[in-house]
């Protein structure tokens, strides 16, 4: 049966661990697996801009023996003159997997529903599951393990990153704490799903507007832009609403002394994070950016060899 990665919980907690284990192994031995030998092609479709996702998937597909096929929004008929199911029916005859960055999560779900090859969500308005594999891998590299850690996500609780942190973090047995203004809540589905998963994995979930509360004993401090792609017209309102939620040196000092700082990037210094933090000694953002490559190679290997 074909496996997709539409959102973080499309894999089990055990499979998440297995993929992160493989990512760490493939980082040490980058050309050890060639599931795309042929070369087989992988479609990389972008309806939003990207630096890391474009480069990491392109390089990763090549490392796995395959051919990356970048399709920029506007260059294809997808969603304009041709339906998602018809596009899936064409793609599945020629590519080994479809990686799609777009707006609506329902569009990714529809593509997966009609595709005989794996569909990977490389960011939707609701989730950014590939980033979470890289973040969890990075946290594990720095902290040794994941279960029982305290992760503080500060900022836009309604973002794709916050939703994915809740679900993927709970899967890893992490205590995920989100500090966000009351009007920027995570998706109810992500919140409820993460609470249910946490009760099985030993993790926990907290969503609050209290920044200081989430920083107590925090092992990891995370933020994301306050203005996600597609929200540019809300900039002034959002900058006002998120005042006090920027990660400053003073805020970071309230976490554990050895806490690490993560941001999926691109970052806006002076807004959601100060330059002293993202460019400071506790920041591991560049390691996480590199780990997109290793984590996605492991994910592709997993999906392409799943039985
Ligand atoms: N973090 C991330 O997905 O970066 P890009 O938008 O540059 O792909
Ligand atoms: N939340 C951000 C993540 C960028 C990688 C956005 O969707 O724009």
PDB file of C-alpha atoms and ligand atoms in Angstrom:
ATOM      1  CA  UNK A   1       0.000   0.000   0.000  1.00  0.00           C
ATOM      2  CA  UNK A   2       1.336   3.423  -0.946  1.00  0.00           C
ATOM      3  CA  UNK A   3       2.382   5.576   2.023  1.00  0.00           C
ATOM      4  CA  UNK A   4       2.030   9.346   2.046  1.00  0.00           C
ATOM      5  CA  UNK A   5       3.394  12.070   4.347  1.00  0.00           C
ATOM      6  CA  UNK A   6       0.566  14.608   4.312  1.00  0.00           C
ATOM      7  CA  UNK A   7       1.032  15.569   7.949  1.00  0.00           C
ATOM      8  CA  UNK A   8       3.221  14.604  10.878  1.00  0.00           C
ATOM      9  CA  UNK A   9       1.007  11.759  12.088  1.00  0.00           C
ATOM     10  CA  UNK A  10       0.904   9.964   8.727  1.00  0.00           C
ATOM     11  CA  UNK A  11       3.673   7.859  10.267  1.00  0.00           C
ATOM     12  CA  UNK A  12       3.617   6.140  13.661  1.00  0.00           C
ATOM     13  CA  UNK A  13       5.815   7.249  16.572  1.00  0.00           C
ATOM     14  CA  UNK A  14       7.949   4.130  15.988  1.00  0.00           C
ATOM     15  CA  UNK A  15       8.311   5.005  12.295  1.00  0.00           C
ATOM     16  CA  UNK A  16       9.229   8.585  13.203  1.00  0.00           C
ATOM     17  CA  UNK A  17      12.035   7.200  15.394  1.00  0.00           C
ATOM     18  CA  UNK A  18      13.113   4.825  12.620  1.00  0.00           C
ATOM     19  CA  UNK A  19      13.283   7.684  10.071  1.00  0.00           C
ATOM     20  CA  UNK A  20      15.317   9.889  12.426  1.00  0.00           C
ATOM     21  CA  UNK A  21      17.674   6.962  13.147  1.00  0.00           C
ATOM     22  CA  UNK A  22      18.118   6.464   9.399  1.00  0.00           C
ATOM     23  CA  UNK A  23      18.638  10.193   8.837  1.00  0.00           C
ATOM     24  CA  UNK A  24      21.461  10.209  11.375  1.00  0.00           C
ATOM     25  CA  UNK A  25      23.008   7.120   9.731  1.00  0.00           C
ATOM     26  CA  UNK A  26      22.687   8.626   6.222  1.00  0.00           C
ATOM     27  CA  UNK A  27      24.224  11.900   7.381  1.00  0.00           C
ATOM     28  CA  UNK A  28      27.355   9.874   8.198  1.00  0.00           C
ATOM     29  CA  UNK A  29      27.121   7.815   4.971  1.00  0.00           C
ATOM     30  CA  UNK A  30      25.274  10.032   2.446  1.00  0.00           C
ATOM     31  CA  UNK A  31      25.305   7.786  -0.627  1.00  0.00           C
ATOM     32  CA  UNK A  32      24.551   4.482   1.094  1.00  0.00           C
ATOM     33  CA  UNK A  33      20.953   4.158  -0.164  1.00  0.00           C
ATOM     34  CA  UNK A  34      19.795   4.477  -3.765  1.00  0.00           C
ATOM     35  CA  UNK A  35      16.017   3.847  -3.823  1.00  0.00           C
ATOM     36  CA  UNK A  36      15.738   6.204  -6.834  1.00  0.00           C
ATOM     37  CA  UNK A  37      18.436   4.505  -8.923  1.00  0.00           C
ATOM     38  CA  UNK A  38      17.474   4.491 -12.574  1.00  0.00           C
ATOM     39  CA  UNK A  39      17.353   7.447 -12.266  1.00  0.00           C
ATOM     40  CA  UNK A  40      13.714   7.726 -11.252  1.00  0.00           C
ATOM     41  CA  UNK A  41      12.265  11.227 -11.056  1.00  0.00           C
ATOM     42  CA  UNK A  42      10.586  12.997  -8.151  1.00  0.00           C
ATOM     43  CA  UNK A  43       8.244  15.939  -8.838  1.00  0.00           C
ATOM     44  CA  UNK A  44       8.923  18.936  -6.587  1.00  0.00           C
ATOM     45  CA  UNK A  45       5.991  21.331  -6.973  1.00  0.00           C
ATOM     46  CA  UNK A  46       6.165  24.848  -5.499  1.00  0.00           C
ATOM     47  CA  UNK A  47       3.129  27.114  -5.165  1.00  0.00           C
ATOM     48  CA  UNK A  48       5.021  29.240  -2.588  1.00  0.00           C
ATOM     49  CA  UNK A  49       8.644  30.437  -2.490  1.00  0.00           C
ATOM     50  CA  UNK A  50      11.380  28.273  -0.954  1.00  0.00           C
ATOM     51  CA  UNK A  51      15.123  28.136  -0.438  1.00  0.00           C
ATOM     52  CA  UNK A  52      15.790  25.216   1.940  1.00  0.00           C
ATOM     53  CA  UNK A  53      13.037  22.926   0.715  1.00  0.00           C
ATOM     54  CA  UNK A  54      13.965  23.390  -2.934  1.00  0.00           C
ATOM     55  CA  UNK A  55      17.676  22.819  -2.362  1.00  0.00           C
ATOM     56  CA  UNK A  56      17.392  20.005   0.177  1.00  0.00           C
ATOM     57  CA  UNK A  57      14.891  17.978  -1.869  1.00  0.00           C
ATOM     58  CA  UNK A  58      16.811  18.572  -5.119  1.00  0.00           C
ATOM     59  CA  UNK A  59      20.118  17.500  -3.606  1.00  0.00           C
ATOM     60  CA  UNK A  60      18.490  14.685  -1.647  1.00  0.00           C
ATOM     61  CA  UNK A  61      16.765  13.166  -4.670  1.00  0.00           C
ATOM     62  CA  UNK A  62      20.072  13.268  -6.587  1.00  0.00           C
ATOM     63  CA  UNK A  63      21.920  11.688  -3.626  1.00  0.00           C
ATOM     64  CA  UNK A  64      19.377   8.843  -3.680  1.00  0.00           C
ATOM     65  CA  UNK A  65      20.183   8.143  -7.331  1.00  0.00           C
ATOM     66  CA  UNK A  66      17.212  10.045  -8.757  1.00  0.00           C
ATOM     67  CA  UNK A  67      16.302  13.061 -10.834  1.00  0.00           C
ATOM     68  CA  UNK A  68      14.607  16.096  -9.211  1.00  0.00           C
ATOM     69  CA  UNK A  69      11.959  17.710 -11.388  1.00  0.00           C
ATOM     70  CA  UNK A  70      11.149  21.205 -10.122  1.00  0.00           C
ATOM     71  CA  UNK A  71       7.745  22.523 -11.171  1.00  0.00           C
ATOM     72  CA  UNK A  72       7.113  26.146 -10.281  1.00  0.00           C
ATOM     73  CA  UNK A  73       3.580  27.402  -9.733  1.00  0.00           C
ATOM     74  CA  UNK A  74       2.287  28.850 -12.982  1.00  0.00           C
ATOM     75  CA  UNK A  75       4.444  26.535 -15.087  1.00  0.00           C
ATOM     76  CA  UNK A  76       1.885  23.727 -14.991  1.00  0.00           C
ATOM     77  CA  UNK A  77      -1.866  23.448 -15.447  1.00  0.00           C
ATOM     78  CA  UNK A  78      -2.270  22.130 -11.880  1.00  0.00           C
ATOM     79  CA  UNK A  79      -5.191  23.830 -10.171  1.00  0.00           C
ATOM     80  CA  UNK A  80      -5.720  26.174 -13.123  1.00  0.00           C
ATOM     81  CA  UNK A  81      -6.856  24.237 -16.172  1.00  0.00           C
ATOM     82  CA  UNK A  82      -6.474  20.757 -14.742  1.00  0.00           C
ATOM     83  CA  UNK A  83      -7.867  19.185 -11.560  1.00  0.00           C
ATOM     84  CA  UNK A  84      -5.727  17.715  -8.804  1.00  0.00           C
ATOM     85  CA  UNK A  85      -6.952  14.128  -9.482  1.00  0.00           C
ATOM     86  CA  UNK A  86      -6.147  14.406 -13.202  1.00  0.00           C
ATOM     87  CA  UNK A  87      -2.695  15.796 -12.376  1.00  0.00           C
ATOM     88  CA  UNK A  88      -2.052  12.920  -9.947  1.00  0.00           C
ATOM     89  CA  UNK A  89      -3.059  10.373 -12.619  1.00  0.00           C
ATOM     90  CA  UNK A  90      -0.487  11.820 -15.026  1.00  0.00           C
ATOM     91  CA  UNK A  91       2.317  12.239 -12.495  1.00  0.00           C
ATOM     92  CA  UNK A  92       2.045   8.738 -11.016  1.00  0.00           C
ATOM     93  CA  UNK A  93       2.869   7.243 -14.425  1.00  0.00           C
ATOM     94  CA  UNK A  94       6.175   9.095 -14.637  1.00  0.00           C
ATOM     95  CA  UNK A  95       7.514   9.943 -11.189  1.00  0.00           C
ATOM     96  CA  UNK A  96       8.351   7.915  -8.091  1.00  0.00           C
ATOM     97  CA  UNK A  97       7.012  10.520  -5.639  1.00  0.00           C
ATOM     98  CA  UNK A  98       5.295  13.918  -5.549  1.00  0.00           C
ATOM     99  CA  UNK A  99       6.543  16.611  -3.151  1.00  0.00           C
ATOM    100  CA  UNK A 100       4.187  19.587  -2.957  1.00  0.00           C
ATOM    101  CA  UNK A 101       4.401  22.973  -1.225  1.00  0.00           C
ATOM    102  CA  UNK A 102       1.044  24.701  -1.407  1.00  0.00           C
ATOM    103  CA  UNK A 103      -1.671  26.546   0.518  1.00  0.00           C
ATOM    104  CA  UNK A 104      -4.631  24.317   1.390  1.00  0.00           C
ATOM    105  CA  UNK A 105      -4.006  21.090   3.289  1.00  0.00           C
ATOM    106  CA  UNK A 106      -7.124  19.701   1.583  1.00  0.00           C
ATOM    107  CA  UNK A 107      -5.355  19.987  -1.784  1.00  0.00           C
ATOM    108  CA  UNK A 108      -2.480  17.821  -0.534  1.00  0.00           C
ATOM    109  CA  UNK A 109      -5.001  15.333   0.833  1.00  0.00           C
ATOM    110  CA  UNK A 110      -6.806  15.255  -2.513  1.00  0.00           C
ATOM    111  CA  UNK A 111      -3.549  14.676  -4.396  1.00  0.00           C
ATOM    112  CA  UNK A 112      -2.699  11.798  -2.052  1.00  0.00           C
ATOM    113  CA  UNK A 113      -6.185  10.322  -2.417  1.00  0.00           C
ATOM    114  CA  UNK A 114      -5.633  10.020  -6.181  1.00  0.00           C
ATOM    115  CA  UNK A 115      -1.930   9.158  -6.361  1.00  0.00           C
ATOM    116  CA  UNK A 116      -0.418   5.690  -6.577  1.00  0.00           C
ATOM    117  CA  UNK A 117       2.986   7.155  -5.633  1.00  0.00           C
ATOM    118  CA  UNK A 118       3.876   8.777  -2.276  1.00  0.00           C
ATOM    119  CA  UNK A 119       2.759  12.386  -1.804  1.00  0.00           C
ATOM    120  CA  UNK A 120       4.869  14.476   0.600  1.00  0.00           C
ATOM    121  CA  UNK A 121       3.673  17.763   2.116  1.00  0.00           C
ATOM    122  CA  UNK A 122       6.641  20.121   1.883  1.00  0.00           C
ATOM    123  CA  UNK A 123       4.597  22.863   3.660  1.00  0.00           C
ATOM    124  CA  UNK A 124       0.936  23.717   3.639  1.00  0.00           C
ATOM    125  CA  UNK A 125      -0.935  26.437   5.516  1.00  0.00           C
ATOM    126  CA  UNK A 126      -1.599  23.857   8.256  1.00  0.00           C
ATOM    127  CA  UNK A 127       1.519  21.695   8.641  1.00  0.00           C
ATOM    128  CA  UNK A 128       5.262  21.597   7.892  1.00  0.00           C
ATOM    129  CA  UNK A 129       6.066  17.958   8.709  1.00  0.00           C
ATOM    130  CA  UNK A 130       9.399  17.736   6.830  1.00  0.00           C
ATOM    131  CA  UNK A 131      10.742  20.588   8.943  1.00  0.00           C
ATOM    132  CA  UNK A 132       9.750  18.719  12.093  1.00  0.00           C
ATOM    133  CA  UNK A 133      11.724  15.631  11.084  1.00  0.00           C
ATOM    134  CA  UNK A 134      14.780  17.876  10.687  1.00  0.00           C
ATOM    135  CA  UNK A 135      14.110  19.735  13.947  1.00  0.00           C
ATOM    136  CA  UNK A 136      13.615  16.526  15.940  1.00  0.00           C
ATOM    137  CA  UNK A 137      16.781  15.079  14.404  1.00  0.00           C
ATOM    138  CA  UNK A 138      18.685  18.233  15.399  1.00  0.00           C
ATOM    139  CA  UNK A 139      17.294  18.171  18.929  1.00  0.00           C
ATOM    140  CA  UNK A 140      18.304  14.526  19.255  1.00  0.00           C
ATOM    141  CA  UNK A 141      21.813  15.269  18.018  1.00  0.00           C
ATOM    142  CA  UNK A 142      22.200  17.957  20.683  1.00  0.00           C
ATOM    143  CA  UNK A 143      20.274  16.411  23.578  1.00  0.00           C
ATOM    144  CA  UNK A 144      20.855  12.693  22.970  1.00  0.00           C
ATOM    145  CA  UNK A 145      17.176  11.741  23.130  1.00  0.00           C
ATOM    146  CA  UNK A 146      13.724  13.280  22.679  1.00  0.00           C
ATOM    147  CA  UNK A 147      11.256  11.756  25.140  1.00  0.00           C
ATOM    148  CA  UNK A 148      10.758  13.855  28.250  1.00  0.00           C
ATOM    149  CA  UNK A 149      12.325  17.042  26.870  1.00  0.00           C
ATOM    150  CA  UNK A 150      10.539  20.374  27.335  1.00  0.00           C
ATOM    151  CA  UNK A 151      10.093  22.346  24.121  1.00  0.00           C
ATOM    152  CA  UNK A 152       8.811  25.937  24.221  1.00  0.00           C
ATOM    153  CA  UNK A 153       7.318  27.257  20.973  1.00  0.00           C
ATOM    154  CA  UNK A 154       6.871  31.036  21.290  1.00  0.00           C
ATOM    155  CA  UNK A 155       4.998  33.123  18.735  1.00  0.00           C
ATOM    156  CA  UNK A 156       2.347  32.308  16.145  1.00  0.00           C
ATOM    157  CA  UNK A 157       0.460  29.358  17.618  1.00  0.00           C
ATOM    158  CA  UNK A 158      -1.779  29.262  14.541  1.00  0.00           C
ATOM    159  CA  UNK A 159       1.154  28.631  12.184  1.00  0.00           C
ATOM    160  CA  UNK A 160       1.950  25.452  10.304  1.00  0.00           C
ATOM    161  CA  UNK A 161       5.080  25.147  12.477  1.00  0.00           C
ATOM    162  CA  UNK A 162       3.146  25.307  15.756  1.00  0.00           C
ATOM    163  CA  UNK A 163       0.648  22.702  14.533  1.00  0.00           C
ATOM    164  CA  UNK A 164       3.447  20.399  13.428  1.00  0.00           C
ATOM    165  CA  UNK A 165       5.393  20.905  16.684  1.00  0.00           C
ATOM    166  CA  UNK A 166       2.322  19.869  18.656  1.00  0.00           C
ATOM    167  CA  UNK A 167       1.704  16.688  16.685  1.00  0.00           C
ATOM    168  CA  UNK A 168       5.267  15.567  15.898  1.00  0.00           C
ATOM    169  CA  UNK A 169       6.553  16.613  19.332  1.00  0.00           C
ATOM    170  CA  UNK A 170       3.834  14.637  21.106  1.00  0.00           C
ATOM    171  CA  UNK A 171       4.684  11.627  18.910  1.00  0.00           C
ATOM    172  CA  UNK A 172       8.281  11.848  20.164  1.00  0.00           C
ATOM    173  CA  UNK A 173       7.153  11.954  23.816  1.00  0.00           C
ATOM    174  CA  UNK A 174       8.098  15.626  24.183  1.00  0.00           C
ATOM    175  CA  UNK A 175       6.351  18.113  26.494  1.00  0.00           C
ATOM    176  CA  UNK A 176       5.288  20.674  23.878  1.00  0.00           C
ATOM    177  CA  UNK A 177       4.364  24.072  25.265  1.00  0.00           C
ATOM    178  CA  UNK A 178       3.097  26.790  22.956  1.00  0.00           C
ATOM    179  CA  UNK A 179       2.956  30.440  24.044  1.00  0.00           C
ATOM    180  CA  UNK A 180       0.737  32.450  21.702  1.00  0.00           C
ATOM    181  CA  UNK A 181      -1.812  35.261  21.923  1.00  0.00           C
ATOM    182  CA  UNK A 182      -5.340  33.991  22.582  1.00  0.00           C
ATOM    183  CA  UNK A 183      -6.450  34.956  19.075  1.00  0.00           C
ATOM    184  CA  UNK A 184      -3.734  32.835  17.380  1.00  0.00           C
ATOM    185  CA  UNK A 185      -4.617  29.329  18.537  1.00  0.00           C
ATOM    186  CA  UNK A 186      -3.361  26.137  16.862  1.00  0.00           C
ATOM    187  CA  UNK A 187      -5.798  24.135  14.740  1.00  0.00           C
ATOM    188  CA  UNK A 188      -8.259  22.341  17.031  1.00  0.00           C
ATOM    189  CA  UNK A 189      -7.437  19.141  15.130  1.00  0.00           C
ATOM    190  CA  UNK A 190      -3.701  19.520  15.799  1.00  0.00           C
ATOM    191  CA  UNK A 191      -4.294  20.358  19.458  1.00  0.00           C
ATOM    192  CA  UNK A 192      -6.691  17.446  20.046  1.00  0.00           C
ATOM    193  CA  UNK A 193      -4.576  14.997  18.058  1.00  0.00           C
ATOM    194  CA  UNK A 194      -1.420  15.942  19.932  1.00  0.00           C
ATOM    195  CA  UNK A 195      -3.118  15.616  23.331  1.00  0.00           C
ATOM    196  CA  UNK A 196      -4.382  12.145  22.391  1.00  0.00           C
ATOM    197  CA  UNK A 197      -0.955  11.072  21.087  1.00  0.00           C
ATOM    198  CA  UNK A 198       0.840  12.525  24.127  1.00  0.00           C
ATOM    199  CA  UNK A 199      -1.274  10.437  26.482  1.00  0.00           C
ATOM    200  CA  UNK A 200       0.131   7.331  24.762  1.00  0.00           C
ATOM    201  CA  UNK A 201       3.761   8.437  24.340  1.00  0.00           C
ATOM    202  CA  UNK A 202       4.293  10.081  27.753  1.00  0.00           C
ATOM    203  CA  UNK A 203       4.561  13.581  26.302  1.00  0.00           C
ATOM    204  CA  UNK A 204       2.264  16.475  27.108  1.00  0.00           C
ATOM    205  CA  UNK A 205       0.734  19.519  25.466  1.00  0.00           C
ATOM    206  CA  UNK A 206       0.124  23.023  26.783  1.00  0.00           C
ATOM    207  CA  UNK A 207      -1.145  26.082  24.892  1.00  0.00           C
ATOM    208  CA  UNK A 208      -1.101  29.361  26.825  1.00  0.00           C
ATOM    209  CA  UNK A 209      -0.550  33.096  26.313  1.00  0.00           C
ATOM    210  CA  UNK A 210       2.030  33.093  29.135  1.00  0.00           C
ATOM    211  CA  UNK A 211       5.551  33.269  27.632  1.00  0.00           C
ATOM    212  CA  UNK A 212       7.336  32.944  30.995  1.00  0.00           C
ATOM    213  CA  UNK A 213       5.371  29.769  31.824  1.00  0.00           C
ATOM    214  CA  UNK A 214       6.543  27.862  28.759  1.00  0.00           C
ATOM    215  CA  UNK A 215      10.186  28.769  29.374  1.00  0.00           C
ATOM    216  CA  UNK A 216      10.449  27.121  32.795  1.00  0.00           C
ATOM    217  CA  UNK A 217      12.968  24.255  32.440  1.00  0.00           C
ATOM    218  CA  UNK A 218      12.805  24.504  28.643  1.00  0.00           C
ATOM    219  CA  UNK A 219      15.429  22.378  26.840  1.00  0.00           C
ATOM    220  CA  UNK A 220      14.550  23.846  23.448  1.00  0.00           C
ATOM    221  CA  UNK A 221      13.161  27.256  22.491  1.00  0.00           C
ATOM    222  CA  UNK A 222      11.557  27.575  19.046  1.00  0.00           C
ATOM    223  CA  UNK A 223       9.915  30.305  17.071  1.00  0.00           C
ATOM    224  CA  UNK A 224       8.766  30.992  13.519  1.00  0.00           C
ATOM    225  CA  UNK A 225       7.906  34.072  11.512  1.00  0.00           C
ATOM    226  CA  UNK A 226       4.838  35.989  12.667  1.00  0.00           C
ATOM    227  CA  UNK A 227       3.838  36.496   9.026  1.00  0.00           C
ATOM    228  CA  UNK A 228       3.647  33.246   7.124  1.00  0.00           C
ATOM    229  CA  UNK A 229       3.554  33.019   3.345  1.00  0.00           C
ATOM    230  CA  UNK A 230       0.157  34.234   2.155  1.00  0.00           C
ATOM    231  CA  UNK A 231      -0.401  36.499   5.203  1.00  0.00           C
ATOM    232  CA  UNK A 232       1.570  39.512   3.956  1.00  0.00           C
ATOM    233  CA  UNK A 233      -1.508  41.774   3.965  1.00  0.00           C
ATOM    234  CA  UNK A 234      -1.931  41.145   7.732  1.00  0.00           C
ATOM    235  CA  UNK A 235       1.575  42.385   8.536  1.00  0.00           C
ATOM    236  CA  UNK A 236       0.710  45.519  10.566  1.00  0.00           C
ATOM    237  CA  UNK A 237      -1.949  43.762  12.628  1.00  0.00           C
ATOM    238  CA  UNK A 238       0.310  40.804  13.317  1.00  0.00           C
ATOM    239  CA  UNK A 239       3.302  42.900  14.350  1.00  0.00           C
ATOM    240  CA  UNK A 240       1.033  44.605  16.894  1.00  0.00           C
ATOM    241  CA  UNK A 241      -0.540  41.365  18.102  1.00  0.00           C
ATOM    242  CA  UNK A 242       2.775  39.547  18.656  1.00  0.00           C
ATOM    243  CA  UNK A 243       4.466  42.347  20.616  1.00  0.00           C
ATOM    244  CA  UNK A 244       6.125  40.705  23.629  1.00  0.00           C
ATOM    245  CA  UNK A 245       6.446  37.326  21.901  1.00  0.00           C
ATOM    246  CA  UNK A 246       9.850  37.973  20.298  1.00  0.00           C
ATOM    247  CA  UNK A 247      12.653  35.697  21.527  1.00  0.00           C
ATOM    248  CA  UNK A 248      15.188  38.023  23.124  1.00  0.00           C
ATOM    249  CA  UNK A 249      18.353  37.202  25.058  1.00  0.00           C
ATOM    250  CA  UNK A 250      16.441  38.033  28.245  1.00  0.00           C
ATOM    251  CA  UNK A 251      13.681  35.580  27.366  1.00  0.00           C
ATOM    252  CA  UNK A 252      16.086  32.825  26.344  1.00  0.00           C
ATOM    253  CA  UNK A 253      17.834  33.231  29.725  1.00  0.00           C
ATOM    254  CA  UNK A 254      14.623  32.011  31.403  1.00  0.00           C
ATOM    255  CA  UNK A 255      15.066  28.583  29.755  1.00  0.00           C
ATOM    256  CA  UNK A 256      17.630  26.003  30.932  1.00  0.00           C
ATOM    257  CA  UNK A 257      21.217  27.230  30.698  1.00  0.00           C
ATOM    258  CA  UNK A 258      21.987  24.662  28.006  1.00  0.00           C
ATOM    259  CA  UNK A 259      18.781  25.234  26.032  1.00  0.00           C
ATOM    260  CA  UNK A 260      19.114  25.294  22.256  1.00  0.00           C
ATOM    261  CA  UNK A 261      17.301  27.682  19.916  1.00  0.00           C
ATOM    262  CA  UNK A 262      15.593  26.602  16.685  1.00  0.00           C
ATOM    263  CA  UNK A 263      13.883  28.502  13.861  1.00  0.00           C
ATOM    264  CA  UNK A 264      12.833  26.878  10.575  1.00  0.00           C
ATOM    265  CA  UNK A 265      13.985  29.995   8.641  1.00  0.00           C
ATOM    266  CA  UNK A 266      13.697  32.372   6.934  1.00  0.00           C
ATOM    267  CA  UNK A 267      14.033  34.565  10.058  1.00  0.00           C
ATOM    268  CA  UNK A 268      13.176  38.218  10.575  1.00  0.00           C
ATOM    269  CA  UNK A 269      15.691  39.566  13.090  1.00  0.00           C
ATOM    270  CA  UNK A 270      14.236  42.135  15.448  1.00  0.00           C
ATOM    271  CA  UNK A 271      10.732  40.679  15.177  1.00  0.00           C
ATOM    272  CA  UNK A 272      10.187  37.059  16.255  1.00  0.00           C
ATOM    273  CA  UNK A 273      13.865  36.672  17.249  1.00  0.00           C
ATOM    274  CA  UNK A 274      16.707  39.015  18.124  1.00  0.00           C
ATOM    275  CA  UNK A 275      19.970  38.810  16.190  1.00  0.00           C
ATOM    276  CA  UNK A 276      21.810  38.091  19.474  1.00  0.00           C
ATOM    277  CA  UNK A 277      19.755  34.911  19.851  1.00  0.00           C
ATOM    278  CA  UNK A 278      19.698  33.517  16.316  1.00  0.00           C
ATOM    279  CA  UNK A 279      23.367  34.399  15.768  1.00  0.00           C
ATOM    280  CA  UNK A 280      24.310  33.478  19.336  1.00  0.00           C
ATOM    281  CA  UNK A 281      25.912  30.389  20.902  1.00  0.00           C
ATOM    282  CA  UNK A 282      22.646  28.578  21.708  1.00  0.00           C
ATOM    283  CA  UNK A 283      21.341  28.747  18.138  1.00  0.00           C
ATOM    284  CA  UNK A 284      21.426  25.537  16.086  1.00  0.00           C
ATOM    285  CA  UNK A 285      19.417  26.862  13.146  1.00  0.00           C
ATOM    286  CA  UNK A 286      22.064  26.132  10.510  1.00  0.00           C
ATOM    287  CA  UNK A 287      22.431  22.529  11.672  1.00  0.00           C
ATOM    288  CA  UNK A 288      18.649  22.166  11.433  1.00  0.00           C
ATOM    289  CA  UNK A 289      18.654  23.651   7.918  1.00  0.00           C
ATOM    290  CA  UNK A 290      21.273  21.081   6.848  1.00  0.00           C
ATOM    291  CA  UNK A 291      19.292  18.313   8.491  1.00  0.00           C
ATOM    292  CA  UNK A 292      16.389  18.982   6.123  1.00  0.00           C
ATOM    293  CA  UNK A 293      18.545  17.184   3.552  1.00  0.00           C
ATOM    294  CA  UNK A 294      19.310  14.136   5.678  1.00  0.00           C
ATOM    295  CA  UNK A 295      15.823  13.830   7.184  1.00  0.00           C
ATOM    296  CA  UNK A 296      14.061  14.051   3.810  1.00  0.00           C
ATOM    297  CA  UNK A 297      16.400  11.495   2.260  1.00  0.00           C
ATOM    298  CA  UNK A 298      15.516   9.123   5.088  1.00  0.00           C
ATOM    299  CA  UNK A 299      11.818   9.945   4.639  1.00  0.00           C
ATOM    300  CA  UNK A 300      11.961   9.276   0.887  1.00  0.00           C
ATOM    301  CA  UNK A 301      13.839   6.031   1.479  1.00  0.00           C
ATOM    302  CA  UNK A 302      11.195   4.991   4.016  1.00  0.00           C
ATOM    303  CA  UNK A 303       8.207   5.849   1.800  1.00  0.00           C
ATOM    304  CA  UNK A 304       9.725   4.352  -1.361  1.00  0.00           C
ATOM    305  CA  UNK A 305      10.608   1.047   0.302  1.00  0.00           C
ATOM    306  CA  UNK A 306       7.490   0.716   2.489  1.00  0.00           C
ATOM    307  CA  UNK A 307       5.563  -2.490   1.815  1.00  0.00           C
TER     308      UNK A 307
HETATM  309  N1  LIG B   1      12.214  26.183   6.429  1.00  0.00           N
HETATM  310  C1  LIG B   1      11.834  26.170   5.137  1.00  0.00           C
HETATM  311  O1  LIG B   1      10.928  25.408   4.755  1.00  0.00           O
HETATM  312  O2  LIG B   1      12.522  27.019   4.335  1.00  0.00           O
HETATM  313  P1  LIG B   1      12.167  27.388   2.824  1.00  0.00           P
HETATM  314  O3  LIG B   1      10.850  28.137   2.875  1.00  0.00           O
HETATM  315  O4  LIG B   1      13.303  28.232   2.355  1.00  0.00           O
HETATM  316  O5  LIG B   1      12.013  26.127   2.040  1.00  0.00           O
HETATM  317  N1  LIG B   2       5.321  29.495   8.833  1.00  0.00           N
HETATM  318  C1  LIG B   2       6.197  29.828   7.735  1.00  0.00           C
HETATM  319  C2  LIG B   2       7.226  28.760   7.544  1.00  0.00           C
HETATM  320  C3  LIG B   2       8.230  29.063   6.462  1.00  0.00           C
HETATM  321  C4  LIG B   2       9.176  27.909   6.186  1.00  0.00           C
HETATM  322  C5  LIG B   2       5.381  30.025   6.478  1.00  0.00           C
HETATM  323  O1  LIG B   2       4.463  29.249   6.229  1.00  0.00           O
HETATM  324  O2  LIG B   2       5.665  30.978   5.736  1.00  0.00           O
END
